[in-house]
mmCIF file with all atom_site columns, C-alpha atoms in Angstrom:
data_model
loop_
_atom_site.group_PDB
_atom_site.id
_atom_site.type_symbol
_atom_site.label_atom_id
_atom_site.label_alt_id
_atom_site.label_comp_id
_atom_site.label_asym_id
_atom_site.label_entity_id
_atom_site.label_seq_id
_atom_site.pdbx_PDB_ins_code
_atom_site.Cartn_x
_atom_site.Cartn_y
_atom_site.Cartn_z
_atom_site.occupancy
_atom_site.B_iso_or_equiv
_atom_site.pdbx_formal_charge
_atom_site.auth_seq_id
_atom_site.auth_comp_id
_atom_site.auth_asym_id
_atom_site.auth_atom_id
_atom_site.pdbx_PDB_model_num
ATOM 1   C CA . UNK A 1 1   ? 6.622   -41.776 78.767 1.00 79.00 ? 1   UNK A CA 1
ATOM 2   C CA . UNK A 1 2   ? 4.127   -42.816 75.973 1.00 88.00 ? 2   UNK A CA 1
ATOM 3   C CA . UNK A 1 3   ? 3.185   -46.301 74.582 1.00 94.00 ? 3   UNK A CA 1
ATOM 4   C CA . UNK A 1 4   ? 5.484   -47.066 71.725 1.00 97.00 ? 4   UNK A CA 1
ATOM 5   C CA . UNK A 1 5   ? 2.354   -47.596 69.551 1.00 98.00 ? 5   UNK A CA 1
ATOM 6   C CA . UNK A 1 6   ? 1.382   -43.865 70.366 1.00 97.00 ? 6   UNK A CA 1
ATOM 7   C CA . UNK A 1 7   ? 4.832   -42.628 69.515 1.00 97.00 ? 7   UNK A CA 1
ATOM 8   C CA . UNK A 1 8   ? 4.660   -44.484 66.098 1.00 97.00 ? 8   UNK A CA 1
ATOM 9   C CA . UNK A 1 9   ? 1.096   -43.197 65.292 1.00 98.00 ? 9   UNK A CA 1
ATOM 10  C CA . UNK A 1 10  ? 2.150   -39.480 65.811 1.00 95.00 ? 10  UNK A CA 1
ATOM 11  C CA . UNK A 1 11  ? 4.915   -40.064 63.428 1.00 95.00 ? 11  UNK A CA 1
ATOM 12  C CA . UNK A 1 12  ? 2.556   -41.766 60.744 1.00 96.00 ? 12  UNK A CA 1
ATOM 13  C CA . UNK A 1 13  ? -0.084  -39.085 61.177 1.00 97.00 ? 13  UNK A CA 1
ATOM 14  C CA . UNK A 1 14  ? 2.507   -36.409 60.207 1.00 95.00 ? 14  UNK A CA 1
ATOM 15  C CA . UNK A 1 15  ? 2.612   -38.095 56.698 1.00 94.00 ? 15  UNK A CA 1
ATOM 16  C CA . UNK A 1 16  ? -1.168  -37.483 56.248 1.00 96.00 ? 16  UNK A CA 1
ATOM 17  C CA . UNK A 1 17  ? -0.610  -33.878 57.451 1.00 95.00 ? 17  UNK A CA 1
ATOM 18  C CA . UNK A 1 18  ? 1.895   -33.423 54.861 1.00 92.00 ? 18  UNK A CA 1
ATOM 19  C CA . UNK A 1 19  ? -0.542  -34.331 52.221 1.00 90.00 ? 19  UNK A CA 1
ATOM 20  C CA . UNK A 1 20  ? -3.086  -31.888 53.371 1.00 91.00 ? 20  UNK A CA 1
ATOM 21  C CA . UNK A 1 21  ? -0.312  -29.267 53.333 1.00 90.00 ? 21  UNK A CA 1
ATOM 22  C CA . UNK A 1 22  ? 0.658   -30.139 49.835 1.00 86.00 ? 22  UNK A CA 1
ATOM 23  C CA . UNK A 1 23  ? -2.904  -29.745 48.618 1.00 82.00 ? 23  UNK A CA 1
ATOM 24  C CA . UNK A 1 24  ? -3.140  -26.257 50.394 1.00 82.00 ? 24  UNK A CA 1
ATOM 25  C CA . UNK A 1 25  ? 0.258   -25.155 48.991 1.00 80.00 ? 25  UNK A CA 1
ATOM 26  C CA . UNK A 1 26  ? -0.585  -26.202 45.464 1.00 75.00 ? 26  UNK A CA 1
ATOM 27  C CA . UNK A 1 27  ? -4.045  -24.547 45.703 1.00 72.00 ? 27  UNK A CA 1
ATOM 28  C CA . UNK A 1 28  ? -2.631  -21.292 47.036 1.00 72.00 ? 28  UNK A CA 1
ATOM 29  C CA . UNK A 1 29  ? -0.183  -21.150 44.171 1.00 73.00 ? 29  UNK A CA 1
ATOM 30  C CA . UNK A 1 30  ? -2.998  -21.763 41.752 1.00 67.00 ? 30  UNK A CA 1
ATOM 31  C CA . UNK A 1 31  ? -1.114  -24.952 40.261 1.00 58.00 ? 31  UNK A CA 1
ATOM 32  C CA . UNK A 1 32  ? -2.327  -25.974 36.874 1.00 61.00 ? 32  UNK A CA 1
ATOM 33  C CA . UNK A 1 33  ? -4.528  -29.097 36.883 1.00 58.00 ? 33  UNK A CA 1
ATOM 34  C CA . UNK A 1 34  ? -4.687  -29.046 40.531 1.00 54.00 ? 34  UNK A CA 1
ATOM 35  C CA . UNK A 1 35  ? -8.433  -28.965 40.742 1.00 60.00 ? 35  UNK A CA 1
ATOM 36  C CA . UNK A 1 36  ? -8.234  -32.583 39.257 1.00 68.00 ? 36  UNK A CA 1
ATOM 37  C CA . UNK A 1 37  ? -5.480  -33.710 41.468 1.00 75.00 ? 37  UNK A CA 1
ATOM 38  C CA . UNK A 1 38  ? -6.611  -32.605 44.774 1.00 81.00 ? 38  UNK A CA 1
ATOM 39  C CA . UNK A 1 39  ? -9.641  -34.857 45.257 1.00 83.00 ? 39  UNK A CA 1
ATOM 40  C CA . UNK A 1 40  ? -7.313  -37.899 44.483 1.00 86.00 ? 40  UNK A CA 1
ATOM 41  C CA . UNK A 1 41  ? -4.749  -36.703 47.084 1.00 88.00 ? 41  UNK A CA 1
ATOM 42  C CA . UNK A 1 42  ? -7.112  -36.173 49.806 1.00 92.00 ? 42  UNK A CA 1
ATOM 43  C CA . UNK A 1 43  ? -8.963  -39.413 48.907 1.00 91.00 ? 43  UNK A CA 1
ATOM 44  C CA . UNK A 1 44  ? -5.540  -41.164 49.405 1.00 93.00 ? 44  UNK A CA 1
ATOM 45  C CA . UNK A 1 45  ? -4.974  -39.293 52.452 1.00 95.00 ? 45  UNK A CA 1
ATOM 46  C CA . UNK A 1 46  ? -8.115  -40.746 54.080 1.00 96.00 ? 46  UNK A CA 1
ATOM 47  C CA . UNK A 1 47  ? -7.306  -44.431 52.910 1.00 96.00 ? 47  UNK A CA 1
ATOM 48  C CA . UNK A 1 48  ? -3.801  -43.895 54.451 1.00 96.00 ? 48  UNK A CA 1
ATOM 49  C CA . UNK A 1 49  ? -5.380  -42.611 57.738 1.00 98.00 ? 49  UNK A CA 1
ATOM 50  C CA . UNK A 1 50  ? -7.636  -45.750 57.796 1.00 97.00 ? 50  UNK A CA 1
ATOM 51  C CA . UNK A 1 51  ? -4.492  -47.909 57.582 1.00 97.00 ? 51  UNK A CA 1
ATOM 52  C CA . UNK A 1 52  ? -2.703  -46.046 60.214 1.00 98.00 ? 52  UNK A CA 1
ATOM 53  C CA . UNK A 1 53  ? -5.591  -46.490 62.366 1.00 98.00 ? 53  UNK A CA 1
ATOM 54  C CA . UNK A 1 54  ? -5.585  -50.194 61.819 1.00 98.00 ? 54  UNK A CA 1
ATOM 55  C CA . UNK A 1 55  ? -1.924  -50.212 62.470 1.00 98.00 ? 55  UNK A CA 1
ATOM 56  C CA . UNK A 1 56  ? -2.349  -48.188 65.753 1.00 98.00 ? 56  UNK A CA 1
ATOM 57  C CA . UNK A 1 57  ? -4.769  -50.619 67.303 1.00 98.00 ? 57  UNK A CA 1
ATOM 58  C CA . UNK A 1 58  ? -2.387  -53.814 66.242 1.00 98.00 ? 58  UNK A CA 1
ATOM 59  C CA . UNK A 1 59  ? 0.478   -52.115 67.806 1.00 98.00 ? 59  UNK A CA 1
ATOM 60  C CA . UNK A 1 60  ? -1.267  -51.132 71.114 1.00 99.00 ? 60  UNK A CA 1
ATOM 61  C CA . UNK A 1 61  ? -2.392  -54.751 71.556 1.00 99.00 ? 61  UNK A CA 1
ATOM 62  C CA . UNK A 1 62  ? 1.081   -55.886 70.716 1.00 98.00 ? 62  UNK A CA 1
ATOM 63  C CA . UNK A 1 63  ? 2.205   -53.320 73.338 1.00 98.00 ? 63  UNK A CA 1
ATOM 64  C CA . UNK A 1 64  ? -0.070  -54.921 75.831 1.00 99.00 ? 64  UNK A CA 1
ATOM 65  C CA . UNK A 1 65  ? 1.536   -58.476 75.104 1.00 98.00 ? 65  UNK A CA 1
ATOM 66  C CA . UNK A 1 66  ? 5.023   -57.196 75.179 1.00 98.00 ? 66  UNK A CA 1
ATOM 67  C CA . UNK A 1 67  ? 4.485   -55.504 78.487 1.00 98.00 ? 67  UNK A CA 1
ATOM 68  C CA . UNK A 1 68  ? 2.972   -58.688 79.968 1.00 98.00 ? 68  UNK A CA 1
ATOM 69  C CA . UNK A 1 69  ? 5.566   -61.016 78.651 1.00 97.00 ? 69  UNK A CA 1
ATOM 70  C CA . UNK A 1 70  ? 8.792   -60.070 80.526 1.00 96.00 ? 70  UNK A CA 1
ATOM 71  C CA . UNK A 1 71  ? 6.791   -59.191 83.809 1.00 95.00 ? 71  UNK A CA 1
ATOM 72  C CA . UNK A 1 72  ? 5.000   -62.277 84.841 1.00 95.00 ? 72  UNK A CA 1
ATOM 73  C CA . UNK A 1 73  ? 6.405   -65.260 86.929 1.00 95.00 ? 73  UNK A CA 1
ATOM 74  C CA . UNK A 1 74  ? 4.147   -67.948 85.749 1.00 96.00 ? 74  UNK A CA 1
ATOM 75  C CA . UNK A 1 75  ? 1.236   -68.515 83.032 1.00 96.00 ? 75  UNK A CA 1
ATOM 76  C CA . UNK A 1 76  ? -1.357  -68.255 85.772 1.00 96.00 ? 76  UNK A CA 1
ATOM 77  C CA . UNK A 1 77  ? -0.106  -64.560 86.397 1.00 96.00 ? 77  UNK A CA 1
ATOM 78  C CA . UNK A 1 78  ? -1.192  -63.234 82.866 1.00 97.00 ? 78  UNK A CA 1
ATOM 79  C CA . UNK A 1 79  ? -4.549  -62.322 81.774 1.00 98.00 ? 79  UNK A CA 1
ATOM 80  C CA . UNK A 1 80  ? -6.392  -65.380 80.925 1.00 97.00 ? 80  UNK A CA 1
ATOM 81  C CA . UNK A 1 81  ? -7.601  -64.402 77.585 1.00 98.00 ? 81  UNK A CA 1
ATOM 82  C CA . UNK A 1 82  ? -3.988  -63.932 76.542 1.00 98.00 ? 82  UNK A CA 1
ATOM 83  C CA . UNK A 1 83  ? -3.217  -67.363 77.679 1.00 97.00 ? 83  UNK A CA 1
ATOM 84  C CA . UNK A 1 84  ? -5.953  -68.943 75.955 1.00 96.00 ? 84  UNK A CA 1
ATOM 85  C CA . UNK A 1 85  ? -5.042  -67.160 72.563 1.00 96.00 ? 85  UNK A CA 1
ATOM 86  C CA . UNK A 1 86  ? -1.462  -68.165 73.029 1.00 96.00 ? 86  UNK A CA 1
ATOM 87  C CA . UNK A 1 87  ? -2.281  -71.826 73.802 1.00 96.00 ? 87  UNK A CA 1
ATOM 88  C CA . UNK A 1 88  ? -5.374  -72.420 71.541 1.00 93.00 ? 88  UNK A CA 1
ATOM 89  C CA . UNK A 1 89  ? -4.683  -69.841 68.718 1.00 89.00 ? 89  UNK A CA 1
ATOM 90  C CA . UNK A 1 90  ? -7.392  -68.588 66.500 1.00 86.00 ? 90  UNK A CA 1
ATOM 91  C CA . UNK A 1 91  ? -10.834 -70.011 67.625 1.00 82.00 ? 91  UNK A CA 1
ATOM 92  C CA . UNK A 1 92  ? -11.583 -70.974 64.027 1.00 82.00 ? 92  UNK A CA 1
ATOM 93  C CA . UNK A 1 93  ? -8.868  -73.670 64.068 1.00 79.00 ? 93  UNK A CA 1
ATOM 94  C CA . UNK A 1 94  ? -11.053 -75.577 66.419 1.00 78.00 ? 94  UNK A CA 1
ATOM 95  C CA . UNK A 1 95  ? -14.100 -75.734 64.046 1.00 81.00 ? 95  UNK A CA 1
ATOM 96  C CA . UNK A 1 96  ? -12.642 -78.650 62.191 1.00 83.00 ? 96  UNK A CA 1
ATOM 97  C CA . UNK A 1 97  ? -14.896 -81.799 61.924 1.00 87.00 ? 97  UNK A CA 1
ATOM 98  C CA . UNK A 1 98  ? -11.649 -84.034 61.555 1.00 88.00 ? 98  UNK A CA 1
ATOM 99  C CA . UNK A 1 99  ? -11.066 -85.865 64.954 1.00 88.00 ? 99  UNK A CA 1
ATOM 100 C CA . UNK A 1 100 ? -7.630  -86.508 63.933 1.00 92.00 ? 100 UNK A CA 1
ATOM 101 C CA . UNK A 1 101 ? -7.007  -82.788 63.369 1.00 89.00 ? 101 UNK A CA 1
ATOM 102 C CA . UNK A 1 102 ? -8.689  -81.931 66.645 1.00 86.00 ? 102 UNK A CA 1
ATOM 103 C CA . UNK A 1 103 ? -6.493  -84.545 68.462 1.00 91.00 ? 103 UNK A CA 1
ATOM 104 C CA . UNK A 1 104 ? -3.339  -82.841 67.126 1.00 91.00 ? 104 UNK A CA 1
ATOM 105 C CA . UNK A 1 105 ? -4.658  -79.439 68.201 1.00 87.00 ? 105 UNK A CA 1
ATOM 106 C CA . UNK A 1 106 ? -5.272  -80.915 71.713 1.00 89.00 ? 106 UNK A CA 1
ATOM 107 C CA . UNK A 1 107 ? -1.749  -82.399 71.948 1.00 91.00 ? 107 UNK A CA 1
ATOM 108 C CA . UNK A 1 108 ? -0.132  -79.273 70.772 1.00 88.00 ? 108 UNK A CA 1
ATOM 109 C CA . UNK A 1 109 ? -2.025  -77.191 73.376 1.00 86.00 ? 109 UNK A CA 1
ATOM 110 C CA . UNK A 1 110 ? -0.930  -79.656 76.197 1.00 88.00 ? 110 UNK A CA 1
ATOM 111 C CA . UNK A 1 111 ? 2.533   -79.346 75.264 1.00 89.00 ? 111 UNK A CA 1
ATOM 112 C CA . UNK A 1 112 ? 2.535   -75.611 75.364 1.00 92.00 ? 112 UNK A CA 1
ATOM 113 C CA . UNK A 1 113 ? 4.767   -73.921 77.890 1.00 91.00 ? 113 UNK A CA 1
ATOM 114 C CA . UNK A 1 114 ? 1.761   -71.872 78.872 1.00 95.00 ? 114 UNK A CA 1
ATOM 115 C CA . UNK A 1 115 ? -0.468  -74.742 79.784 1.00 94.00 ? 115 UNK A CA 1
ATOM 116 C CA . UNK A 1 116 ? 0.842   -75.542 83.369 1.00 93.00 ? 116 UNK A CA 1
ATOM 117 C CA . UNK A 1 117 ? -0.368  -72.958 85.711 1.00 93.00 ? 117 UNK A CA 1
ATOM 118 C CA . UNK A 1 118 ? 2.769   -73.082 87.734 1.00 89.00 ? 118 UNK A CA 1
ATOM 119 C CA . UNK A 1 119 ? 5.456   -73.420 85.020 1.00 93.00 ? 119 UNK A CA 1
ATOM 120 C CA . UNK A 1 120 ? 8.133   -70.897 85.124 1.00 95.00 ? 120 UNK A CA 1
ATOM 121 C CA . UNK A 1 121 ? 7.548   -68.330 82.556 1.00 96.00 ? 121 UNK A CA 1
ATOM 122 C CA . UNK A 1 122 ? 10.345  -67.346 80.164 1.00 94.00 ? 122 UNK A CA 1
ATOM 123 C CA . UNK A 1 123 ? 10.276  -63.961 78.528 1.00 95.00 ? 123 UNK A CA 1
ATOM 124 C CA . UNK A 1 124 ? 9.698   -64.424 74.689 1.00 95.00 ? 124 UNK A CA 1
ATOM 125 C CA . UNK A 1 125 ? 7.154   -67.208 74.904 1.00 96.00 ? 125 UNK A CA 1
ATOM 126 C CA . UNK A 1 126 ? 4.383   -64.981 73.972 1.00 98.00 ? 126 UNK A CA 1
ATOM 127 C CA . UNK A 1 127 ? 3.531   -64.215 70.211 1.00 97.00 ? 127 UNK A CA 1
ATOM 128 C CA . UNK A 1 128 ? 1.825   -60.887 69.847 1.00 97.00 ? 128 UNK A CA 1
ATOM 129 C CA . UNK A 1 129 ? 0.794   -61.695 66.286 1.00 96.00 ? 129 UNK A CA 1
ATOM 130 C CA . UNK A 1 130 ? -1.407  -64.405 67.365 1.00 96.00 ? 130 UNK A CA 1
ATOM 131 C CA . UNK A 1 131 ? -3.646  -61.570 68.486 1.00 97.00 ? 131 UNK A CA 1
ATOM 132 C CA . UNK A 1 132 ? -3.437  -59.169 65.533 1.00 97.00 ? 132 UNK A CA 1
ATOM 133 C CA . UNK A 1 133 ? -3.154  -61.579 62.591 1.00 92.00 ? 133 UNK A CA 1
ATOM 134 C CA . UNK A 1 134 ? -6.792  -61.587 61.617 1.00 87.00 ? 134 UNK A CA 1
ATOM 135 C CA . UNK A 1 135 ? -7.466  -57.952 62.496 1.00 93.00 ? 135 UNK A CA 1
ATOM 136 C CA . UNK A 1 136 ? -8.570  -56.079 59.342 1.00 84.00 ? 136 UNK A CA 1
ATOM 137 C CA . UNK A 1 137 ? -10.697 -53.071 58.755 1.00 84.00 ? 137 UNK A CA 1
ATOM 138 C CA . UNK A 1 138 ? -10.533 -51.123 61.918 1.00 92.00 ? 138 UNK A CA 1
ATOM 139 C CA . UNK A 1 139 ? -14.402 -50.659 62.691 1.00 96.00 ? 139 UNK A CA 1
ATOM 140 C CA . UNK A 1 140 ? -15.462 -50.268 66.206 1.00 98.00 ? 140 UNK A CA 1
ATOM 141 C CA . UNK A 1 141 ? -16.796 -54.046 66.426 1.00 97.00 ? 141 UNK A CA 1
ATOM 142 C CA . UNK A 1 142 ? -13.536 -55.297 65.176 1.00 97.00 ? 142 UNK A CA 1
ATOM 143 C CA . UNK A 1 143 ? -11.640 -53.152 67.654 1.00 98.00 ? 143 UNK A CA 1
ATOM 144 C CA . UNK A 1 144 ? -13.632 -54.412 70.477 1.00 98.00 ? 144 UNK A CA 1
ATOM 145 C CA . UNK A 1 145 ? -12.992 -58.011 69.484 1.00 97.00 ? 145 UNK A CA 1
ATOM 146 C CA . UNK A 1 146 ? -9.320  -57.311 69.154 1.00 98.00 ? 146 UNK A CA 1
ATOM 147 C CA . UNK A 1 147 ? -8.951  -56.141 72.662 1.00 98.00 ? 147 UNK A CA 1
ATOM 148 C CA . UNK A 1 148 ? -11.007 -58.965 74.102 1.00 98.00 ? 148 UNK A CA 1
ATOM 149 C CA . UNK A 1 149 ? -8.232  -61.271 73.064 1.00 98.00 ? 149 UNK A CA 1
ATOM 150 C CA . UNK A 1 150 ? -5.955  -59.463 75.607 1.00 98.00 ? 150 UNK A CA 1
ATOM 151 C CA . UNK A 1 151 ? -8.484  -59.390 78.370 1.00 98.00 ? 151 UNK A CA 1
ATOM 152 C CA . UNK A 1 152 ? -10.291 -56.033 77.904 1.00 99.00 ? 152 UNK A CA 1
ATOM 153 C CA . UNK A 1 153 ? -13.806 -57.238 77.990 1.00 97.00 ? 153 UNK A CA 1
ATOM 154 C CA . UNK A 1 154 ? -15.408 -54.140 76.344 1.00 98.00 ? 154 UNK A CA 1
ATOM 155 C CA . UNK A 1 155 ? -12.876 -51.408 75.390 1.00 99.00 ? 155 UNK A CA 1
ATOM 156 C CA . UNK A 1 156 ? -15.612 -49.149 74.291 1.00 99.00 ? 156 UNK A CA 1
ATOM 157 C CA . UNK A 1 157 ? -17.209 -49.300 77.891 1.00 98.00 ? 157 UNK A CA 1
ATOM 158 C CA . UNK A 1 158 ? -13.765 -48.276 79.223 1.00 98.00 ? 158 UNK A CA 1
ATOM 159 C CA . UNK A 1 159 ? -13.348 -45.546 76.542 1.00 99.00 ? 159 UNK A CA 1
ATOM 160 C CA . UNK A 1 160 ? -16.631 -44.006 77.411 1.00 98.00 ? 160 UNK A CA 1
ATOM 161 C CA . UNK A 1 161 ? -15.760 -44.178 81.212 1.00 98.00 ? 161 UNK A CA 1
ATOM 162 C CA . UNK A 1 162 ? -12.968 -41.611 80.133 1.00 98.00 ? 162 UNK A CA 1
ATOM 163 C CA . UNK A 1 163 ? -14.475 -39.949 77.109 1.00 98.00 ? 163 UNK A CA 1
ATOM 164 C CA . UNK A 1 164 ? -18.351 -39.936 77.191 1.00 98.00 ? 164 UNK A CA 1
ATOM 165 C CA . UNK A 1 165 ? -18.895 -38.161 73.920 1.00 97.00 ? 165 UNK A CA 1
ATOM 166 C CA . UNK A 1 166 ? -19.959 -40.827 71.439 1.00 97.00 ? 166 UNK A CA 1
ATOM 167 C CA . UNK A 1 167 ? -18.578 -38.602 68.412 1.00 97.00 ? 167 UNK A CA 1
ATOM 168 C CA . UNK A 1 168 ? -15.169 -40.076 68.673 1.00 98.00 ? 168 UNK A CA 1
ATOM 169 C CA . UNK A 1 169 ? -16.250 -43.874 68.452 1.00 98.00 ? 169 UNK A CA 1
ATOM 170 C CA . UNK A 1 170 ? -18.811 -42.983 65.671 1.00 98.00 ? 170 UNK A CA 1
ATOM 171 C CA . UNK A 1 171 ? -16.110 -41.221 63.577 1.00 98.00 ? 171 UNK A CA 1
ATOM 172 C CA . UNK A 1 172 ? -14.119 -44.266 63.431 1.00 98.00 ? 172 UNK A CA 1
ATOM 173 C CA . UNK A 1 173 ? -16.719 -46.227 61.656 1.00 98.00 ? 173 UNK A CA 1
ATOM 174 C CA . UNK A 1 174 ? -17.285 -43.062 59.491 1.00 96.00 ? 174 UNK A CA 1
ATOM 175 C CA . UNK A 1 175 ? -13.652 -43.211 58.412 1.00 97.00 ? 175 UNK A CA 1
ATOM 176 C CA . UNK A 1 176 ? -13.685 -46.849 57.598 1.00 97.00 ? 176 UNK A CA 1
ATOM 177 C CA . UNK A 1 177 ? -16.994 -46.464 55.597 1.00 95.00 ? 177 UNK A CA 1
ATOM 178 C CA . UNK A 1 178 ? -15.611 -43.765 53.542 1.00 94.00 ? 178 UNK A CA 1
ATOM 179 C CA . UNK A 1 179 ? -12.346 -45.631 53.014 1.00 95.00 ? 179 UNK A CA 1
ATOM 180 C CA . UNK A 1 180 ? -14.549 -48.832 51.815 1.00 94.00 ? 180 UNK A CA 1
ATOM 181 C CA . UNK A 1 181 ? -16.253 -46.586 49.346 1.00 93.00 ? 181 UNK A CA 1
ATOM 182 C CA . UNK A 1 182 ? -12.901 -45.178 47.933 1.00 93.00 ? 182 UNK A CA 1
ATOM 183 C CA . UNK A 1 183 ? -11.480 -48.601 47.892 1.00 88.00 ? 183 UNK A CA 1
ATOM 184 C CA . UNK A 1 184 ? -14.384 -49.878 45.823 1.00 87.00 ? 184 UNK A CA 1
ATOM 185 C CA . UNK A 1 185 ? -14.276 -47.090 43.243 1.00 81.00 ? 185 UNK A CA 1
ATOM 186 C CA . UNK A 1 186 ? -16.899 -44.817 44.384 1.00 78.00 ? 186 UNK A CA 1
ATOM 187 C CA . UNK A 1 187 ? -15.847 -41.581 42.671 1.00 74.00 ? 187 UNK A CA 1
ATOM 188 C CA . UNK A 1 188 ? -18.353 -39.631 44.476 1.00 75.00 ? 188 UNK A CA 1
ATOM 189 C CA . UNK A 1 189 ? -16.801 -40.285 47.946 1.00 76.00 ? 189 UNK A CA 1
ATOM 190 C CA . UNK A 1 190 ? -15.405 -36.690 48.235 1.00 85.00 ? 190 UNK A CA 1
ATOM 191 C CA . UNK A 1 191 ? -13.032 -35.786 51.188 1.00 91.00 ? 191 UNK A CA 1
ATOM 192 C CA . UNK A 1 192 ? -11.857 -32.267 51.963 1.00 92.00 ? 192 UNK A CA 1
ATOM 193 C CA . UNK A 1 193 ? -8.670  -31.159 53.691 1.00 92.00 ? 193 UNK A CA 1
ATOM 194 C CA . UNK A 1 194 ? -10.836 -29.941 56.707 1.00 94.00 ? 194 UNK A CA 1
ATOM 195 C CA . UNK A 1 195 ? -12.314 -33.497 56.946 1.00 95.00 ? 195 UNK A CA 1
ATOM 196 C CA . UNK A 1 196 ? -8.916  -35.048 57.224 1.00 97.00 ? 196 UNK A CA 1
ATOM 197 C CA . UNK A 1 197 ? -7.678  -32.391 59.530 1.00 96.00 ? 197 UNK A CA 1
ATOM 198 C CA . UNK A 1 198 ? -10.629 -33.207 61.851 1.00 97.00 ? 198 UNK A CA 1
ATOM 199 C CA . UNK A 1 199 ? -10.125 -36.680 61.661 1.00 98.00 ? 199 UNK A CA 1
ATOM 200 C CA . UNK A 1 200 ? -6.605  -36.596 62.602 1.00 98.00 ? 200 UNK A CA 1
ATOM 201 C CA . UNK A 1 201 ? -7.175  -34.417 65.600 1.00 97.00 ? 201 UNK A CA 1
ATOM 202 C CA . UNK A 1 202 ? -9.874  -36.494 66.875 1.00 98.00 ? 202 UNK A CA 1
ATOM 203 C CA . UNK A 1 203 ? -8.297  -39.851 66.377 1.00 98.00 ? 203 UNK A CA 1
ATOM 204 C CA . UNK A 1 204 ? -5.186  -38.543 68.180 1.00 98.00 ? 204 UNK A CA 1
ATOM 205 C CA . UNK A 1 205 ? -7.526  -38.096 71.215 1.00 98.00 ? 205 UNK A CA 1
ATOM 206 C CA . UNK A 1 206 ? -8.917  -41.436 70.836 1.00 99.00 ? 206 UNK A CA 1
ATOM 207 C CA . UNK A 1 207 ? -5.519  -43.041 70.487 1.00 99.00 ? 207 UNK A CA 1
ATOM 208 C CA . UNK A 1 208 ? -4.425  -41.278 73.704 1.00 98.00 ? 208 UNK A CA 1
ATOM 209 C CA . UNK A 1 209 ? -7.449  -42.581 75.660 1.00 98.00 ? 209 UNK A CA 1
ATOM 210 C CA . UNK A 1 210 ? -6.786  -46.154 74.303 1.00 99.00 ? 210 UNK A CA 1
ATOM 211 C CA . UNK A 1 211 ? -3.205  -45.995 75.438 1.00 98.00 ? 211 UNK A CA 1
ATOM 212 C CA . UNK A 1 212 ? -4.410  -45.027 79.020 1.00 97.00 ? 212 UNK A CA 1
ATOM 213 C CA . UNK A 1 213 ? -6.855  -48.052 78.858 1.00 98.00 ? 213 UNK A CA 1
ATOM 214 C CA . UNK A 1 214 ? -3.997  -50.251 77.754 1.00 98.00 ? 214 UNK A CA 1
ATOM 215 C CA . UNK A 1 215 ? -1.748  -49.017 80.516 1.00 98.00 ? 215 UNK A CA 1
ATOM 216 C CA . UNK A 1 216 ? -4.474  -49.459 83.152 1.00 97.00 ? 216 UNK A CA 1
ATOM 217 C CA . UNK A 1 217 ? -5.092  -52.997 81.944 1.00 98.00 ? 217 UNK A CA 1
ATOM 218 C CA . UNK A 1 218 ? -1.332  -54.030 82.230 1.00 98.00 ? 218 UNK A CA 1
ATOM 219 C CA . UNK A 1 219 ? -1.270  -52.484 85.755 1.00 98.00 ? 219 UNK A CA 1
ATOM 220 C CA . UNK A 1 220 ? -3.930  -54.879 87.063 1.00 97.00 ? 220 UNK A CA 1
ATOM 221 C CA . UNK A 1 221 ? -1.258  -57.574 86.592 1.00 97.00 ? 221 UNK A CA 1
ATOM 222 C CA . UNK A 1 222 ? 2.056   -55.556 86.953 1.00 97.00 ? 222 UNK A CA 1
ATOM 223 C CA . UNK A 1 223 ? 1.256   -52.893 89.453 1.00 96.00 ? 223 UNK A CA 1
ATOM 224 C CA . UNK A 1 224 ? 4.523   -51.066 88.850 1.00 94.00 ? 224 UNK A CA 1
ATOM 225 C CA . UNK A 1 225 ? 4.127   -50.960 85.151 1.00 95.00 ? 225 UNK A CA 1
ATOM 226 C CA . UNK A 1 226 ? 4.674   -47.859 82.996 1.00 92.00 ? 226 UNK A CA 1
ATOM 227 C CA . UNK A 1 227 ? 5.415   -47.321 79.401 1.00 87.00 ? 227 UNK A CA 1
#
């Protein structure tokens, strides 16, 4: 079986392939005004691809949390980084200089059902959104930081252990950069149908490798786990 996030991604990528197909169909028919419409469609397809990339990594991290949640017996059994994020929340919360606010945070952390090592864990206590809420543009640095919150120290080291070609990692940053150009109104940011096709194909491979990384990470804590 595939990770739920990977199943959803494949469905979402088909939307983008449809846009490419529309472009080619209208071009083949010589549709009136299409030379003006095609760049807009393809620019939109790239922005949509960036959005689906972001959604995939969020979904995959949530898959990891959702897999860990029902399978562990006590808080000590889960990845420490998941437990820390669940108990303490976003690190910036603790940057306050207000001692009263800090005291409230300490008390809230101490009252968490995940604070006691040996407490019986009840499925449903983990909130996947605590890991993904602050995730934005899916650049490679942001992706690495996202996976750190669930205990994957450097996802790109693990990625390159499976796929040594740097092209796949670099292409993610290239897509995000082009997306940002389009989003900020750069009308010279041209995208072709072949660009989009290549990006889809390569990201599908990247996503499959990340799905394997996620499954391998979960099996460190739940040896019999499979999607």
